[in-house]
mmCIF file of C-alpha atoms in Angstrom:
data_model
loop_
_atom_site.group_PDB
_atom_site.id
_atom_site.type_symbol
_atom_site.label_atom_id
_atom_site.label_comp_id
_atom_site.label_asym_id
_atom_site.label_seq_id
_atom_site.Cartn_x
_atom_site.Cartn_y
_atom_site.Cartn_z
ATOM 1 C CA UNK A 1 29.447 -21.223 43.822
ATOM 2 C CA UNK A 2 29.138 -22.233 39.776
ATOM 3 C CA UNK A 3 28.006 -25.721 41.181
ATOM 4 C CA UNK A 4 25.596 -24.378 43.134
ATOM 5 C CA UNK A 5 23.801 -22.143 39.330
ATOM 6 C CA UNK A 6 24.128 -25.634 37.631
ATOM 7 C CA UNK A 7 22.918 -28.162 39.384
ATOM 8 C CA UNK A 8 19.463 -26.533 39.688
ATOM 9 C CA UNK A 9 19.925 -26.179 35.943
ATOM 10 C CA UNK A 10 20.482 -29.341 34.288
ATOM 11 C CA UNK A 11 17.942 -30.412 37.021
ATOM 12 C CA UNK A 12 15.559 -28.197 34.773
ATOM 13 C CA UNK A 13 17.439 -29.562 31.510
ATOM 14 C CA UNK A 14 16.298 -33.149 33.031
ATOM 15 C CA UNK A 15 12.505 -31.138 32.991
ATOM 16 C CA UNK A 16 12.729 -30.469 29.336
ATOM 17 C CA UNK A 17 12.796 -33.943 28.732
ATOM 18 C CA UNK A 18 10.429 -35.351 30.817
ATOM 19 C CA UNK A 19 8.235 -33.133 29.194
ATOM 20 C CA UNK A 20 8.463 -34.331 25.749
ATOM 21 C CA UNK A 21 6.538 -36.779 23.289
ATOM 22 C CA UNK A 22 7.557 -39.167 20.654
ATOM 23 C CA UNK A 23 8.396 -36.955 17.318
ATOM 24 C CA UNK A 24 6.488 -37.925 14.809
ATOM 25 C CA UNK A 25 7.589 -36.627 11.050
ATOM 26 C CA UNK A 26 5.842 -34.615 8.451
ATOM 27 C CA UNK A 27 7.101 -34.185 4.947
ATOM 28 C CA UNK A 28 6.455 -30.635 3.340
ATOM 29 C CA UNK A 29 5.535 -32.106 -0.231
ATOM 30 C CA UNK A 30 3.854 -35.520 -0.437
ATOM 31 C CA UNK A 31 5.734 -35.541 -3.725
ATOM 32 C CA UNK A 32 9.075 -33.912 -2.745
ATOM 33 C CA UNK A 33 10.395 -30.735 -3.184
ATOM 34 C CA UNK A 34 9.158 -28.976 -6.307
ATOM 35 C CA UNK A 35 11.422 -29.193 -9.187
ATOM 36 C CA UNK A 36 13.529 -31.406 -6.923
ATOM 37 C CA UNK A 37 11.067 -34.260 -6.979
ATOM 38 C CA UNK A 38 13.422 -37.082 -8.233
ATOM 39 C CA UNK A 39 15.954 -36.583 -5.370
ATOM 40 C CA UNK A 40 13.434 -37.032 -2.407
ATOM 41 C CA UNK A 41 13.920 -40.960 -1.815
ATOM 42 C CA UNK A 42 17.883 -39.582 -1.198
ATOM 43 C CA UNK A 43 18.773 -40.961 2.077
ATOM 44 C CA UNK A 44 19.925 -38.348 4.945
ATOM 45 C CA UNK A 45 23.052 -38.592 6.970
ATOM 46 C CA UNK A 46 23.636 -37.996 10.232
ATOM 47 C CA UNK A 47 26.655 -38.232 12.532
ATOM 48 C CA UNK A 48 27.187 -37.490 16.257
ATOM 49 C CA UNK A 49 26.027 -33.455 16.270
ATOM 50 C CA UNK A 50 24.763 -33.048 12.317
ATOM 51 C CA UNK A 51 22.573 -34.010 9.813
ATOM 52 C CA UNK A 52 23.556 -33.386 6.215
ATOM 53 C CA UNK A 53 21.751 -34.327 2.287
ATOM 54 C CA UNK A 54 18.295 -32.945 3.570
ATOM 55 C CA UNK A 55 16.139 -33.367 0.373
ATOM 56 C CA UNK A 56 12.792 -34.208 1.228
ATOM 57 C CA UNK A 57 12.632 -31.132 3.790
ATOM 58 C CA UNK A 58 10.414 -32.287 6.201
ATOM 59 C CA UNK A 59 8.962 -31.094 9.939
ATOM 60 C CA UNK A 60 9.088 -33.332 12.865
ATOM 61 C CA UNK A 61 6.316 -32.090 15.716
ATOM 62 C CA UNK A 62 7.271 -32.158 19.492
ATOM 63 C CA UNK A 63 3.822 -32.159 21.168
ATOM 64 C CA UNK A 64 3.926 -31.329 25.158
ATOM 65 C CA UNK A 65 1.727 -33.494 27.700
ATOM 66 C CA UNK A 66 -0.264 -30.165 28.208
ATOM 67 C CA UNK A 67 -0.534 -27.794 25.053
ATOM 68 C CA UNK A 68 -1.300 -24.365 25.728
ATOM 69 C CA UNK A 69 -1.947 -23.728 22.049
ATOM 70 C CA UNK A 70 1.138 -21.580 21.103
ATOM 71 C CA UNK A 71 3.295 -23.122 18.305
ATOM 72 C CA UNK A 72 7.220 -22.472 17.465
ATOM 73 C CA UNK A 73 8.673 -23.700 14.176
ATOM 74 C CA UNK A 74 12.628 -24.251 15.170
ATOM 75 C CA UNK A 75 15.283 -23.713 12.366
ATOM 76 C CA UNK A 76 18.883 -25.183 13.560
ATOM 77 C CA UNK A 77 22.277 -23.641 12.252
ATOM 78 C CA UNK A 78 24.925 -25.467 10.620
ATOM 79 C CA UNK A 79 26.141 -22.475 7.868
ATOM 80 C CA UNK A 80 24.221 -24.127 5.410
ATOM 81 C CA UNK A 81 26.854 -27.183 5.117
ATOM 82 C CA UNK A 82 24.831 -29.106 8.303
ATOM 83 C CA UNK A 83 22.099 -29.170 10.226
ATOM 84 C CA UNK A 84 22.707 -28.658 14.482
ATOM 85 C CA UNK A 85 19.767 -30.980 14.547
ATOM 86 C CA UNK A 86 20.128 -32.218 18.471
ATOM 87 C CA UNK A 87 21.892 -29.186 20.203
ATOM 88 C CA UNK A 88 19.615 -26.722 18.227
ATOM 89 C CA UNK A 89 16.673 -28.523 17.469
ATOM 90 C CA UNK A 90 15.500 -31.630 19.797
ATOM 91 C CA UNK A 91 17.066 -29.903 22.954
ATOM 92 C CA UNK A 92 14.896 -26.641 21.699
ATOM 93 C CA UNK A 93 11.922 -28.862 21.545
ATOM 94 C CA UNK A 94 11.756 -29.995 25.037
ATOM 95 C CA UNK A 95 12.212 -26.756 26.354
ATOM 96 C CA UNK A 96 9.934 -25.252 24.520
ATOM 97 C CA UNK A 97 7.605 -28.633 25.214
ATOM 98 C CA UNK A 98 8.269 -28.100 29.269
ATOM 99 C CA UNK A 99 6.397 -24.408 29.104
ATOM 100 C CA UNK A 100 3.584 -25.901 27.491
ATOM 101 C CA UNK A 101 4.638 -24.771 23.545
ATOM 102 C CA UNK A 102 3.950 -27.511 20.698
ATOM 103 C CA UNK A 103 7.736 -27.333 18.511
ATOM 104 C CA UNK A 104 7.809 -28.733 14.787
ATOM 105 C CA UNK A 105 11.769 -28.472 13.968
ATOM 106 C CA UNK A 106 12.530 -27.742 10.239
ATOM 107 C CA UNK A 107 14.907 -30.018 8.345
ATOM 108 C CA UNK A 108 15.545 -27.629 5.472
ATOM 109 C CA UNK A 109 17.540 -28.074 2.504
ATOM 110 C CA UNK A 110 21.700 -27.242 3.059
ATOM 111 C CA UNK A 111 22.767 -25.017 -0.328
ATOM 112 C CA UNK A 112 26.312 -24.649 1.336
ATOM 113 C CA UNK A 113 27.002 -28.273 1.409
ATOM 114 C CA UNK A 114 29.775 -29.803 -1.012
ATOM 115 C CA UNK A 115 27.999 -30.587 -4.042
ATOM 116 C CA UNK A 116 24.490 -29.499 -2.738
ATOM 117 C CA UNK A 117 21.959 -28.676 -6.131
ATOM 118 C CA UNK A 118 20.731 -25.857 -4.039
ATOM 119 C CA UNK A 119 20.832 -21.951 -3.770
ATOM 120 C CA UNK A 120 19.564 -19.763 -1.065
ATOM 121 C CA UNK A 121 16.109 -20.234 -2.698
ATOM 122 C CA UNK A 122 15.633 -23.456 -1.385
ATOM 123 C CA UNK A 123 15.754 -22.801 2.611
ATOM 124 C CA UNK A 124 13.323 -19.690 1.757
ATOM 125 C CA UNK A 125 11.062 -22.052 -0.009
ATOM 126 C CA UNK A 126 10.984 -24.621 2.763
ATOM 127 C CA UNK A 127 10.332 -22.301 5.834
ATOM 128 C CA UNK A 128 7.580 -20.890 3.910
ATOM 129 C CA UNK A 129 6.035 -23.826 2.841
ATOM 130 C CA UNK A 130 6.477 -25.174 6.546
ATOM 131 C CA UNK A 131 4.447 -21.812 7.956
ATOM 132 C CA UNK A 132 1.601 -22.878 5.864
ATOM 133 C CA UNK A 133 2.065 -26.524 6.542
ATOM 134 C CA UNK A 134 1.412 -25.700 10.336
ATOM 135 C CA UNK A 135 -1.155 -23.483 9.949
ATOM 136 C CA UNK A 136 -3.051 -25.846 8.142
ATOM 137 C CA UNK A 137 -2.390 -28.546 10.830
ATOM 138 C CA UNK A 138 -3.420 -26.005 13.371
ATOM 139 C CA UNK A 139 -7.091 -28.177 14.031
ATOM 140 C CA UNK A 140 -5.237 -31.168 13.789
ATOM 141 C CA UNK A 141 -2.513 -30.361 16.461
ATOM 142 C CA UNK A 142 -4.560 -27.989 18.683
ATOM 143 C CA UNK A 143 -2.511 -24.949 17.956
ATOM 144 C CA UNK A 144 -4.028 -21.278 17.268
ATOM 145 C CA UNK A 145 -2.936 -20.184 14.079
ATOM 146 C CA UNK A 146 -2.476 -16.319 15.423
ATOM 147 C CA UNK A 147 0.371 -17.642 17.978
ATOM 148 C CA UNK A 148 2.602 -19.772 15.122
ATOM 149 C CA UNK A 149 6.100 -18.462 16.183
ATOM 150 C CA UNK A 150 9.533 -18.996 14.334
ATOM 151 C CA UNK A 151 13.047 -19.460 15.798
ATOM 152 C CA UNK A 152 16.495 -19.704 14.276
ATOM 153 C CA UNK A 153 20.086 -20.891 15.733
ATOM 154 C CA UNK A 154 23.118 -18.803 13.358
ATOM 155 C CA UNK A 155 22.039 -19.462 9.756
ATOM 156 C CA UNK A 156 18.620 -20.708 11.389
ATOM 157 C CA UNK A 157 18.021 -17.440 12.146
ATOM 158 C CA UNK A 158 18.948 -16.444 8.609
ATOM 159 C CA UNK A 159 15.869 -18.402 7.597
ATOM 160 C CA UNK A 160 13.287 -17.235 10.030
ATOM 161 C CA UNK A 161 14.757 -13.710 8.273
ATOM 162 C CA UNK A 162 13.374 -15.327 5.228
ATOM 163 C CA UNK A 163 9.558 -15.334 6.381
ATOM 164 C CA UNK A 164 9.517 -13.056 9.242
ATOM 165 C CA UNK A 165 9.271 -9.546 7.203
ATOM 166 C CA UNK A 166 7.461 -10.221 4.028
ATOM 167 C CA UNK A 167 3.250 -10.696 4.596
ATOM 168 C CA UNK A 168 3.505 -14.157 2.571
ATOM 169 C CA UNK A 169 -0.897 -14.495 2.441
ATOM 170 C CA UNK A 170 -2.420 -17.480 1.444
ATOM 171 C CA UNK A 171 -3.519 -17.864 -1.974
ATOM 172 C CA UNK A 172 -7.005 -18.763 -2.033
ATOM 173 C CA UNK A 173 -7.069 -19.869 -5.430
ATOM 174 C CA UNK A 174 -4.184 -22.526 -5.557
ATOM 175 C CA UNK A 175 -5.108 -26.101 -6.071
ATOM 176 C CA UNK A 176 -2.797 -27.009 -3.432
ATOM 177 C CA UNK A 177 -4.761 -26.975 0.324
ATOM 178 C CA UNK A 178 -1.551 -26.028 2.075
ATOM 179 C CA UNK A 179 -0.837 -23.097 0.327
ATOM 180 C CA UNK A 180 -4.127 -21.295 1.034
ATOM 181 C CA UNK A 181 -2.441 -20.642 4.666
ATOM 182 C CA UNK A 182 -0.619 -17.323 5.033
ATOM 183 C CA UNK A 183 3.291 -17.886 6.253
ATOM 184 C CA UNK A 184 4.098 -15.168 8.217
ATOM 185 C CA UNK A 185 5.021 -15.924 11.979
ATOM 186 C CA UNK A 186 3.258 -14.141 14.694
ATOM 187 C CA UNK A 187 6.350 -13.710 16.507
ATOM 188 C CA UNK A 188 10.108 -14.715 16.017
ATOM 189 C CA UNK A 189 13.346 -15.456 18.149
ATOM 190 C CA UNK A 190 16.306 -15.173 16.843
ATOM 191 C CA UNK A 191 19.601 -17.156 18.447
ATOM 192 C CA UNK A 192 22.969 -15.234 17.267
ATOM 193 C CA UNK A 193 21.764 -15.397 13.667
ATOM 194 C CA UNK A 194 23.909 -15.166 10.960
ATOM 195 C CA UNK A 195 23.788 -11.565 8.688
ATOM 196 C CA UNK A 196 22.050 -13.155 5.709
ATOM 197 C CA UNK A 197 18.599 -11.762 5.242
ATOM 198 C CA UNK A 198 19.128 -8.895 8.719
ATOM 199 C CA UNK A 199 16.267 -6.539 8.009
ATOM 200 C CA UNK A 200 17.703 -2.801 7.555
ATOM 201 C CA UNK A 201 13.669 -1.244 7.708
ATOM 202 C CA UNK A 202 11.244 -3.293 9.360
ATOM 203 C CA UNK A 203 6.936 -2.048 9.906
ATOM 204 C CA UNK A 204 5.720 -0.836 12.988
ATOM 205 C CA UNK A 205 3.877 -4.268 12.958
ATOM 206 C CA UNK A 206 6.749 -6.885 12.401
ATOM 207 C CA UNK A 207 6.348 -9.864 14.354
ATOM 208 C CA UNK A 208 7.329 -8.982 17.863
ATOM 209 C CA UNK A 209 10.469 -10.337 18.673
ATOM 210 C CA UNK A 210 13.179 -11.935 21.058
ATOM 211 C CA UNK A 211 16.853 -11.609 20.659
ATOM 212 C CA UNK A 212 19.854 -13.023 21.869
ATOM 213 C CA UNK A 213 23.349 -13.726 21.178
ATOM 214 C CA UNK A 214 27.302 -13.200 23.133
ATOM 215 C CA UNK A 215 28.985 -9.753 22.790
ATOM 216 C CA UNK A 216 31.959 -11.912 22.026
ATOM 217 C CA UNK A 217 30.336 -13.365 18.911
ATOM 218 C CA UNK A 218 32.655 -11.666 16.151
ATOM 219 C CA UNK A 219 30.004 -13.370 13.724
ATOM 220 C CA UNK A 220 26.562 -12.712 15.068
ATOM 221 C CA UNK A 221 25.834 -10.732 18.038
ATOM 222 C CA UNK A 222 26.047 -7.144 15.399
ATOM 223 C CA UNK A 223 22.822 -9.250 13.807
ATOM 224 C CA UNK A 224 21.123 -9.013 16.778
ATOM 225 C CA UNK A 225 22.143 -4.835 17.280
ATOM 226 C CA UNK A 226 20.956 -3.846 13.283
ATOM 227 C CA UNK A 227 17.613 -5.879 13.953
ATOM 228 C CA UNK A 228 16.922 -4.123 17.367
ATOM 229 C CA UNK A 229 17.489 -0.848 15.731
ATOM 230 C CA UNK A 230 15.304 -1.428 12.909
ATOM 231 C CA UNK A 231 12.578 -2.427 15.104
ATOM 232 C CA UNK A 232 13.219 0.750 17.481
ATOM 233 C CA UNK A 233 12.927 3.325 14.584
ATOM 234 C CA UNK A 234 9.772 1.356 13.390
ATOM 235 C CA UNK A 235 8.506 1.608 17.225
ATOM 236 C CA UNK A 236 7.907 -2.104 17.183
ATOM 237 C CA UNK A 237 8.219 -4.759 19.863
ATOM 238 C CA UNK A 238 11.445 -6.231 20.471
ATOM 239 C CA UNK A 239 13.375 -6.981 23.400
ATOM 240 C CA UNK A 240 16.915 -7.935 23.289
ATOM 241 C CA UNK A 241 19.502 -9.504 25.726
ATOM 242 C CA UNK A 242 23.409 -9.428 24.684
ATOM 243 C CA UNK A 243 25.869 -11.196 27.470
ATOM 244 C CA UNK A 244 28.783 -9.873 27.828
ATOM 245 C CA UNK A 245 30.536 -13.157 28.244
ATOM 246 C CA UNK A 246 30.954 -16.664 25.387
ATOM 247 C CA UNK A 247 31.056 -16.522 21.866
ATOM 248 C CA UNK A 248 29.469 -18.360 18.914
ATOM 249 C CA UNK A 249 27.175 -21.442 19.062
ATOM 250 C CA UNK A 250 26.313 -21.917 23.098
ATOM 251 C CA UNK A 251 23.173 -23.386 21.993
ATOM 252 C CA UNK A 252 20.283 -23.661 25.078
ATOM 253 C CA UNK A 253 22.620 -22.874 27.113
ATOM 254 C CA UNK A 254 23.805 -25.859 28.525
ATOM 255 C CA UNK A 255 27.263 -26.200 27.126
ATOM 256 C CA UNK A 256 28.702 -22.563 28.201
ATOM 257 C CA UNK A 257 30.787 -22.320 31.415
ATOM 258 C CA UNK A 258 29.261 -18.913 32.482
ATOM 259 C CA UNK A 259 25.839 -18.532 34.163
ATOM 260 C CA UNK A 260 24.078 -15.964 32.666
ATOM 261 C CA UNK A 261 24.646 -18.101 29.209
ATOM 262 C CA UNK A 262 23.439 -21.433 30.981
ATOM 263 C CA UNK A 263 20.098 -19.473 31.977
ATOM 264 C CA UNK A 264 19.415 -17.502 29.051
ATOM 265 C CA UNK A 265 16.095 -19.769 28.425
ATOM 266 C CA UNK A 266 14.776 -18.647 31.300
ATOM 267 C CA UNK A 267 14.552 -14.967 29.667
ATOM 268 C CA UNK A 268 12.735 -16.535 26.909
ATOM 269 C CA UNK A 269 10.721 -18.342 29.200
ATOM 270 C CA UNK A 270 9.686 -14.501 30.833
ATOM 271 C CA UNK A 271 9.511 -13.306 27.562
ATOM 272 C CA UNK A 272 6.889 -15.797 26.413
ATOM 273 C CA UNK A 273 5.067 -15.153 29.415
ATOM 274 C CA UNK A 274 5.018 -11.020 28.986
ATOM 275 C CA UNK A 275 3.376 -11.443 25.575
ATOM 276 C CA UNK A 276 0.688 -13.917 27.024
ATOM 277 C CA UNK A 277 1.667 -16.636 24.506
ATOM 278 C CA UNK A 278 0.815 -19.428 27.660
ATOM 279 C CA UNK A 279 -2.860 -18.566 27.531
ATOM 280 C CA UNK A 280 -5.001 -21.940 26.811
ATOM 281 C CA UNK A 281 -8.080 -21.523 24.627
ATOM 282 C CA UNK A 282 -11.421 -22.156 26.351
#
C-alpha cells in the first residue's frame, strides 16, 4: 500500500524538476556585506548536503517556464553552523517553480559556525536587504511586488521571523536604489522553525501565514503552536498543519517514511491556491 502513495509522488518530485530553469546568482551588495566588505572574495564551501563560509550573502533566482507573478524568498536551516542548501533550498525551488511561483533562495551569513565574525545581526541584515533586493527586481523578473512571500526550514524560519513582523518601509531618501523598497513579506511559511525570533503578539494584519512541522519535533513543532496562537488572538490569517508522525528536518517531504509527511507540499500547494497567490496579471 506505501508503494502505491510514493510512486505517484516522486513521479511529482520528477515534476518539480522538469519545471525548473538554470539559477542564475545575485549578490545583495555589489561591494559585499557592509562593514564586512574585505571578506567577500572568501571562497564558500560546500560538501554533499551543506554549504558553509557564506560571506558575500547572495540570492540565486529559480524562474518557472510559466510565471504566475507570485514570488517566495526561501531561507534553508542548518542551526546557523550550515546551510541545507539542496534538501531545503533547490528541492524548494522546483516545487515552488512546478505551481508556477518564481523562488530566489537566500545564502545568508552562518553566525553559529566555528570561528564565524558574525552575530545574529547578520542573517537579519541579509533577509532584509534580500526583501528589498526582490522588490526592486520585481519589473525585471515579472513578479508583483504585493505577492513577495518568505519561507524558512528550522533556523530558516528563524530568519523569515526576522522580517515577517516588523513594517521594514523603504527609505525614500537613501542613496542606495535598493533600499527605497519596503522588506516586509506579503505572506510567510514557516517549516518547523527554530524558537529564535517566535512572535509572542503579532497585528491583526501580519502576513498571512502557513505552518507546518511533526508533533514529534522536541525542537520545533511548539514554534509552530505559540505562532498560531498569536495570530488567533490577533484574529489574523493563519492556517496550520501538525502530523502526528516524524520528527525534525523531513524537508519537502521526500525523505520521511510516512505519507502524510511525503505529501505535506501538496497542503501548501492548496494553501497557495486559497489565498489566490496563482492569479497571472493581465
Amino acid at each position: 500500500m506505501k508503494t502505491c502513495y510514493l510512486f505517484p509522488f516522486f513521479l511529482f518530485l520528477f515534476g518539480w524538476a522538469a519545471a525548473q530553469t538554470n539559477p542564475v546568482r545575485y549578490n545583495l551588495w555589489e561591494n559585499g556585506a557592509p562593514g564586512f566588505e574585505n571578506l567577500k572574495d572568501i571562497p564558500e564551501s560546500a560538501q554533499d548536503w551543506w554549504v558553509r563560509d557564506i560571506h558575500n550573502p547572495s540570492v540565486t533566482l529559480f524562474t518557472p517556464e510559466n510565471p504566475n507573478g507570485t514570488f517566495v524568498l526561501v531561507c534553508p536551516g542548518g542551526g546557523f553552523r550550515n546551510l541545507v542548501y539542496n534538501s531545503e533550498g533547490v528541492k524548494a525551488a522546483a516545487f515552488l517553480n512546478s505551481l508556477g511561483i518564481t523562488v530566489g533562495v537566500l545564502k545568508y551569513r552562518l553566525f553559529r559556525q566555528e570561528d564565524s565574525p558574525y552575530t545574529d545581526a547578520q542573517p537579519k541584515q541579509d533577509v532584509i536587504r534580500a526583501m528589498r533586493f526582490v522588490r526592486s527586481k520585481a519589473s525585471e523578473w515579472k513578479i508583483d511586488p504585493d505577492r513577495v512571500g518568505v519561507m524558512g526550514f528550522s533556523a530558516g524560519g528563524e530568519v523569515v521571523n526576522y522580517v515577517a513582523f516588523d513594517e521594514n518601509p523603504g527609505d525614500p531618501t537613501s542613496i542606495d536604489p535598493i533600499e527605497k523598497f519596503p522588506a516586509q513579506p506579503n505572506f510567510i511559511v514557516q517549516v518547523y522553525p527554530g524558537p529564535l525570533a517566535t512572535p509572542e503578539k503579532v497585528s491583526k494584519d501580519a502576513p498571512p501565514a502557513f505552518l507546518v512541522a511533526a508533533n514529534q519535533d522536541e525542537c520545533c513543532s511548539g514554534t509552530i503552536i505559540q505562532t498560531m496562537i498569536a495570530y488567533r488572538e490577533a484574529g489574523a490569517d493563519v492556517e496550520l498543519h501538525l502530523f502526528s508522525k516524524d520528527e525534525h528536518a523531513f524537508n519537502m517531504g521526500d525523505r520521511s517514511k510516512f505519507v502524510s509527511i511525503n505529501h505535506w507540499p501538496e497542503r501548501l500547494k492548496e494553501w497557495f491556491e486559497d489565498q489566490n497567490y496563482f492569479k497571472k496579471e493581465n
